[in-house]
Amino acid sequence: MISIDFTYTIQLTEAQYAALLDRAAELEIPLEDLLLQAMQNYLEESDNFA
């Protein structure tokens, strides 16, 4: 089994970070899960346009 790990770095303004925290709280999920969902959605959309 092959395992590949990726590390991503994102830069956010204080307002963007606060908005993400608020959204995660609304959904009652950890911020990390919200970011993971966003990345997965982005990758799926990118695949559809490839």
PDB file of N, CA, C and O in Angstrom:
ATOM      1  N   MET A   1       0.850  -1.183   0.000  1.00  0.00           N
ATOM      2  CA  MET A   1       0.000   0.000   0.000  1.00  0.00           C
ATOM      3  C   MET A   1       0.890   1.239   0.000  1.00  0.00           C
ATOM      4  O   MET A   1       1.829   1.338   0.771  1.00  0.00           O
ATOM      5  N   ILE A   2       0.579   2.166  -0.877  1.00  0.00           N
ATOM      6  CA  ILE A   2       1.343   3.402  -0.977  1.00  0.00           C
ATOM      7  C   ILE A   2       0.623   4.488  -0.193  1.00  0.00           C
ATOM      8  O   ILE A   2      -0.593   4.662  -0.316  1.00  0.00           O
ATOM      9  N   SER A   3       1.379   5.226   0.588  1.00  0.00           N
ATOM     10  CA  SER A   3       0.811   6.324   1.356  1.00  0.00           C
ATOM     11  C   SER A   3       1.575   7.599   1.021  1.00  0.00           C
ATOM     12  O   SER A   3       2.802   7.615   1.055  1.00  0.00           O
ATOM     13  N   ILE A   4       0.849   8.627   0.673  1.00  0.00           N
ATOM     14  CA  ILE A   4       1.459   9.906   0.354  1.00  0.00           C
ATOM     15  C   ILE A   4       0.857  10.950   1.284  1.00  0.00           C
ATOM     16  O   ILE A   4      -0.367  11.077   1.402  1.00  0.00           O
ATOM     17  N   ASP A   5       1.715  11.697   1.931  1.00  0.00           N
ATOM     18  CA  ASP A   5       1.264  12.767   2.815  1.00  0.00           C
ATOM     19  C   ASP A   5       1.541  14.109   2.162  1.00  0.00           C
ATOM     20  O   ASP A   5       2.563  14.297   1.511  1.00  0.00           O
ATOM     21  N   PHE A   6       0.636  15.042   2.352  1.00  0.00           N
ATOM     22  CA  PHE A   6       0.801  16.390   1.845  1.00  0.00           C
ATOM     23  C   PHE A   6       0.666  17.359   3.006  1.00  0.00           C
ATOM     24  O   PHE A   6      -0.125  17.147   3.923  1.00  0.00           O
ATOM     25  N   THR A   7       1.414  18.429   2.945  1.00  0.00           N
ATOM     26  CA  THR A   7       1.291  19.508   3.913  1.00  0.00           C
ATOM     27  C   THR A   7       0.926  20.769   3.148  1.00  0.00           C
ATOM     28  O   THR A   7       1.549  21.093   2.136  1.00  0.00           O
ATOM     29  N   TYR A   8      -0.106  21.451   3.602  1.00  0.00           N
ATOM     30  CA  TYR A   8      -0.548  22.683   2.967  1.00  0.00           C
ATOM     31  C   TYR A   8      -0.377  23.822   3.948  1.00  0.00           C
ATOM     32  O   TYR A   8      -0.615  23.687   5.141  1.00  0.00           O
ATOM     33  N   THR A   9       0.003  24.964   3.429  1.00  0.00           N
ATOM     34  CA  THR A   9       0.092  26.178   4.228  1.00  0.00           C
ATOM     35  C   THR A   9      -0.827  27.207   3.594  1.00  0.00           C
ATOM     36  O   THR A   9      -0.771  27.432   2.388  1.00  0.00           O
ATOM     37  N   ILE A  10      -1.682  27.788   4.398  1.00  0.00           N
ATOM     38  CA  ILE A  10      -2.570  28.826   3.887  1.00  0.00           C
ATOM     39  C   ILE A  10      -2.372  30.082   4.724  1.00  0.00           C
ATOM     40  O   ILE A  10      -2.050  30.005   5.914  1.00  0.00           O
ATOM     41  N   GLN A  11      -2.535  31.201   4.085  1.00  0.00           N
ATOM     42  CA  GLN A  11      -2.443  32.479   4.787  1.00  0.00           C
ATOM     43  C   GLN A  11      -3.818  33.125   4.781  1.00  0.00           C
ATOM     44  O   GLN A  11      -4.455  33.227   3.731  1.00  0.00           O
ATOM     45  N   LEU A  12      -4.264  33.526   5.954  1.00  0.00           N
ATOM     46  CA  LEU A  12      -5.576  34.143   6.102  1.00  0.00           C
ATOM     47  C   LEU A  12      -5.437  35.470   6.834  1.00  0.00           C
ATOM     48  O   LEU A  12      -4.579  35.621   7.706  1.00  0.00           O
ATOM     49  N   THR A  13      -6.315  36.385   6.499  1.00  0.00           N
ATOM     50  CA  THR A  13      -6.391  37.604   7.295  1.00  0.00           C
ATOM     51  C   THR A  13      -7.124  37.260   8.595  1.00  0.00           C
ATOM     52  O   THR A  13      -7.744  36.192   8.703  1.00  0.00           O
ATOM     53  N   GLU A  14      -7.071  38.167   9.539  1.00  0.00           N
ATOM     54  CA  GLU A  14      -7.797  37.930  10.792  1.00  0.00           C
ATOM     55  C   GLU A  14      -9.296  37.778  10.528  1.00  0.00           C
ATOM     56  O   GLU A  14      -9.956  36.936  11.134  1.00  0.00           O
ATOM     57  N   ALA A  15      -9.810  38.579   9.600  1.00  0.00           N
ATOM     58  CA  ALA A  15     -11.242  38.506   9.278  1.00  0.00           C
ATOM     59  C   ALA A  15     -11.591  37.160   8.636  1.00  0.00           C
ATOM     60  O   ALA A  15     -12.630  36.571   8.951  1.00  0.00           O
ATOM     61  N   GLN A  16     -10.743  36.674   7.738  1.00  0.00           N
ATOM     62  CA  GLN A  16     -10.996  35.381   7.102  1.00  0.00           C
ATOM     63  C   GLN A  16     -10.955  34.258   8.129  1.00  0.00           C
ATOM     64  O   GLN A  16     -11.794  33.363   8.112  1.00  0.00           O
ATOM     65  N   TYR A  17      -9.968  34.325   9.019  1.00  0.00           N
ATOM     66  CA  TYR A  17      -9.839  33.298  10.056  1.00  0.00           C
ATOM     67  C   TYR A  17     -11.067  33.315  10.969  1.00  0.00           C
ATOM     68  O   TYR A  17     -11.635  32.264  11.294  1.00  0.00           O
ATOM     69  N   ALA A  18     -11.488  34.511  11.356  1.00  0.00           N
ATOM     70  CA  ALA A  18     -12.663  34.628  12.226  1.00  0.00           C
ATOM     71  C   ALA A  18     -13.904  34.083  11.534  1.00  0.00           C
ATOM     72  O   ALA A  18     -14.726  33.392  12.158  1.00  0.00           O
ATOM     73  N   ALA A  19     -14.054  34.363  10.232  1.00  0.00           N
ATOM     74  CA  ALA A  19     -15.206  33.861   9.490  1.00  0.00           C
ATOM     75  C   ALA A  19     -15.184  32.335   9.418  1.00  0.00           C
ATOM     76  O   ALA A  19     -16.229  31.686   9.560  1.00  0.00           O
ATOM     77  N   LEU A  20     -14.011  31.752   9.214  1.00  0.00           N
ATOM     78  CA  LEU A  20     -13.899  30.294   9.185  1.00  0.00           C
ATOM     79  C   LEU A  20     -14.233  29.688  10.545  1.00  0.00           C
ATOM     80  O   LEU A  20     -14.925  28.676  10.630  1.00  0.00           O
ATOM     81  N   LEU A  21     -13.737  30.308  11.605  1.00  0.00           N
ATOM     82  CA  LEU A  21     -14.052  29.815  12.950  1.00  0.00           C
ATOM     83  C   LEU A  21     -15.550  29.887  13.218  1.00  0.00           C
ATOM     84  O   LEU A  21     -16.132  28.949  13.775  1.00  0.00           O
ATOM     85  N   ASP A  22     -16.175  30.992  12.818  1.00  0.00           N
ATOM     86  CA  ASP A  22     -17.624  31.135  13.001  1.00  0.00           C
ATOM     87  C   ASP A  22     -18.379  30.054  12.234  1.00  0.00           C
ATOM     88  O   ASP A  22     -19.319  29.456  12.747  1.00  0.00           O
ATOM     89  N   ARG A  23     -17.964  29.813  10.975  1.00  0.00           N
ATOM     90  CA  ARG A  23     -18.639  28.803  10.151  1.00  0.00           C
ATOM     91  C   ARG A  23     -18.483  27.413  10.751  1.00  0.00           C
ATOM     92  O   ARG A  23     -19.439  26.628  10.796  1.00  0.00           O
ATOM     93  N   ALA A  24     -17.271  27.104  11.224  1.00  0.00           N
ATOM     94  CA  ALA A  24     -17.038  25.796  11.846  1.00  0.00           C
ATOM     95  C   ALA A  24     -17.914  25.649  13.094  1.00  0.00           C
ATOM     96  O   ALA A  24     -18.482  24.583  13.336  1.00  0.00           O
ATOM     97  N   ALA A  25     -18.038  26.723  13.862  1.00  0.00           N
ATOM     98  CA  ALA A  25     -18.883  26.679  15.061  1.00  0.00           C
ATOM     99  C   ALA A  25     -20.352  26.471  14.689  1.00  0.00           C
ATOM    100  O   ALA A  25     -21.060  25.701  15.347  1.00  0.00           O
ATOM    101  N   GLU A  26     -20.800  27.146  13.622  1.00  0.00           N
ATOM    102  CA  GLU A  26     -22.183  26.967  13.162  1.00  0.00           C
ATOM    103  C   GLU A  26     -22.450  25.514  12.787  1.00  0.00           C
ATOM    104  O   GLU A  26     -23.523  24.978  13.063  1.00  0.00           O
ATOM    105  N   LEU A  27     -21.475  24.900  12.120  1.00  0.00           N
ATOM    106  CA  LEU A  27     -21.625  23.517  11.678  1.00  0.00           C
ATOM    107  C   LEU A  27     -21.296  22.512  12.788  1.00  0.00           C
ATOM    108  O   LEU A  27     -21.480  21.310  12.617  1.00  0.00           O
ATOM    109  N   GLU A  28     -20.782  23.043  13.898  1.00  0.00           N
ATOM    110  CA  GLU A  28     -20.374  22.220  15.044  1.00  0.00           C
ATOM    111  C   GLU A  28     -19.356  21.162  14.645  1.00  0.00           C
ATOM    112  O   GLU A  28     -19.480  19.984  14.989  1.00  0.00           O
ATOM    113  N   ILE A  29     -18.344  21.613  13.873  1.00  0.00           N
ATOM    114  CA  ILE A  29     -17.238  20.739  13.472  1.00  0.00           C
ATOM    115  C   ILE A  29     -15.923  21.461  13.741  1.00  0.00           C
ATOM    116  O   ILE A  29     -15.893  22.696  13.803  1.00  0.00           O
ATOM    117  N   PRO A  30     -14.840  20.718  13.898  1.00  0.00           N
ATOM    118  CA  PRO A  30     -13.541  21.364  14.085  1.00  0.00           C
ATOM    119  C   PRO A  30     -13.138  22.148  12.825  1.00  0.00           C
ATOM    120  O   PRO A  30     -13.512  21.793  11.700  1.00  0.00           O
ATOM    121  N   LEU A  31     -12.387  23.204  13.022  1.00  0.00           N
ATOM    122  CA  LEU A  31     -11.908  24.023  11.912  1.00  0.00           C
ATOM    123  C   LEU A  31     -11.142  23.174  10.897  1.00  0.00           C
ATOM    124  O   LEU A  31     -11.290  23.359   9.689  1.00  0.00           O
ATOM    125  N   GLU A  32     -10.364  22.222  11.374  1.00  0.00           N
ATOM    126  CA  GLU A  32      -9.590  21.364  10.477  1.00  0.00           C
ATOM    127  C   GLU A  32     -10.501  20.585   9.528  1.00  0.00           C
ATOM    128  O   GLU A  32     -10.193  20.429   8.348  1.00  0.00           O
ATOM    129  N   ASP A  33     -11.635  20.120  10.042  1.00  0.00           N
ATOM    130  CA  ASP A  33     -12.582  19.377   9.201  1.00  0.00           C
ATOM    131  C   ASP A  33     -13.202  20.287   8.140  1.00  0.00           C
ATOM    132  O   ASP A  33     -13.391  19.884   6.991  1.00  0.00           O
ATOM    133  N   LEU A  34     -13.500  21.524   8.525  1.00  0.00           N
ATOM    134  CA  LEU A  34     -14.057  22.481   7.568  1.00  0.00           C
ATOM    135  C   LEU A  34     -13.054  22.747   6.443  1.00  0.00           C
ATOM    136  O   LEU A  34     -13.416  22.757   5.265  1.00  0.00           O
ATOM    137  N   LEU A  35     -11.801  22.934   6.796  1.00  0.00           N
ATOM    138  CA  LEU A  35     -10.769  23.180   5.787  1.00  0.00           C
ATOM    139  C   LEU A  35     -10.577  21.960   4.894  1.00  0.00           C
ATOM    140  O   LEU A  35     -10.419  22.093   3.676  1.00  0.00           O
ATOM    141  N   LEU A  36     -10.618  20.777   5.482  1.00  0.00           N
ATOM    142  CA  LEU A  36     -10.486  19.551   4.694  1.00  0.00           C
ATOM    143  C   LEU A  36     -11.632  19.415   3.697  1.00  0.00           C
ATOM    144  O   LEU A  36     -11.418  19.063   2.535  1.00  0.00           O
ATOM    145  N   GLN A  37     -12.846  19.709   4.144  1.00  0.00           N
ATOM    146  CA  GLN A  37     -14.001  19.645   3.251  1.00  0.00           C
ATOM    147  C   GLN A  37     -13.841  20.631   2.098  1.00  0.00           C
ATOM    148  O   GLN A  37     -14.143  20.301   0.946  1.00  0.00           O
ATOM    149  N   ALA A  38     -13.375  21.822   2.408  1.00  0.00           N
ATOM    150  CA  ALA A  38     -13.187  22.837   1.369  1.00  0.00           C
ATOM    151  C   ALA A  38     -12.146  22.386   0.350  1.00  0.00           C
ATOM    152  O   ALA A  38     -12.333  22.556  -0.858  1.00  0.00           O
ATOM    153  N   MET A  39     -11.061  21.790   0.818  1.00  0.00           N
ATOM    154  CA  MET A  39     -10.020  21.318  -0.094  1.00  0.00           C
ATOM    155  C   MET A  39     -10.538  20.167  -0.952  1.00  0.00           C
ATOM    156  O   MET A  39     -10.266  20.103  -2.153  1.00  0.00           O
ATOM    157  N   GLN A  40     -11.297  19.263  -0.349  1.00  0.00           N
ATOM    158  CA  GLN A  40     -11.849  18.134  -1.105  1.00  0.00           C
ATOM    159  C   GLN A  40     -12.818  18.625  -2.176  1.00  0.00           C
ATOM    160  O   GLN A  40     -12.790  18.160  -3.313  1.00  0.00           O
ATOM    161  N   ASN A  41     -13.662  19.595  -1.824  1.00  0.00           N
ATOM    162  CA  ASN A  41     -14.602  20.156  -2.796  1.00  0.00           C
ATOM    163  C   ASN A  41     -13.846  20.828  -3.942  1.00  0.00           C
ATOM    164  O   ASN A  41     -14.216  20.679  -5.108  1.00  0.00           O
ATOM    165  N   TYR A  42     -12.805  21.561  -3.607  1.00  0.00           N
ATOM    166  CA  TYR A  42     -12.003  22.234  -4.632  1.00  0.00           C
ATOM    167  C   TYR A  42     -11.377  21.216  -5.585  1.00  0.00           C
ATOM    168  O   TYR A  42     -11.417  21.396  -6.804  1.00  0.00           O
ATOM    169  N   LEU A  43     -10.820  20.150  -5.026  1.00  0.00           N
ATOM    170  CA  LEU A  43     -10.183  19.141  -5.864  1.00  0.00           C
ATOM    171  C   LEU A  43     -11.199  18.432  -6.751  1.00  0.00           C
ATOM    172  O   LEU A  43     -10.924  18.144  -7.920  1.00  0.00           O
ATOM    173  N   GLU A  44     -12.374  18.151  -6.220  1.00  0.00           N
ATOM    174  CA  GLU A  44     -13.424  17.513  -7.014  1.00  0.00           C
ATOM    175  C   GLU A  44     -13.865  18.426  -8.154  1.00  0.00           C
ATOM    176  O   GLU A  44     -14.058  17.973  -9.282  1.00  0.00           O
ATOM    177  N   GLU A  45     -14.012  19.714  -7.871  1.00  0.00           N
ATOM    178  CA  GLU A  45     -14.407  20.667  -8.910  1.00  0.00           C
ATOM    179  C   GLU A  45     -13.307  20.781  -9.960  1.00  0.00           C
ATOM    180  O   GLU A  45     -13.594  20.885 -11.157  1.00  0.00           O
ATOM    181  N   SER A  46     -12.047  20.768  -9.537  1.00  0.00           N
ATOM    182  CA  SER A  46     -10.933  20.856 -10.468  1.00  0.00           C
ATOM    183  C   SER A  46     -10.908  19.657 -11.391  1.00  0.00           C
ATOM    184  O   SER A  46     -10.624  19.788 -12.578  1.00  0.00           O
ATOM    185  N   ASP A  47     -11.210  18.476 -10.850  1.00  0.00           N
ATOM    186  CA  ASP A  47     -11.243  17.257 -11.658  1.00  0.00           C
ATOM    187  C   ASP A  47     -12.338  17.327 -12.718  1.00  0.00           C
ATOM    188  O   ASP A  47     -12.179  16.809 -13.819  1.00  0.00           O
ATOM    189  N   ASN A  48     -13.442  17.964 -12.372  1.00  0.00           N
ATOM    190  CA  ASN A  48     -14.555  18.064 -13.323  1.00  0.00           C
ATOM    191  C   ASN A  48     -14.221  18.958 -14.510  1.00  0.00           C
ATOM    192  O   ASN A  48     -14.802  18.841 -15.576  1.00  0.00           O
ATOM    193  N   PHE A  49     -13.270  19.882 -14.313  1.00  0.00           N
ATOM    194  CA  PHE A  49     -12.899  20.805 -15.392  1.00  0.00           C
ATOM    195  C   PHE A  49     -11.641  20.372 -16.110  1.00  0.00           C
ATOM    196  O   PHE A  49     -11.211  21.018 -17.049  1.00  0.00           O
ATOM    197  N   ALA A  50     -11.042  19.275 -15.682  1.00  0.00           N
ATOM    198  CA  ALA A  50      -9.788  18.817 -16.299  1.00  0.00           C
ATOM    199  C   ALA A  50     -10.039  18.095 -17.604  1.00  0.00           C
ATOM    200  O   ALA A  50     -11.061  17.621 -17.917  1.00  0.00           O
TER     201      ALA A  50
END
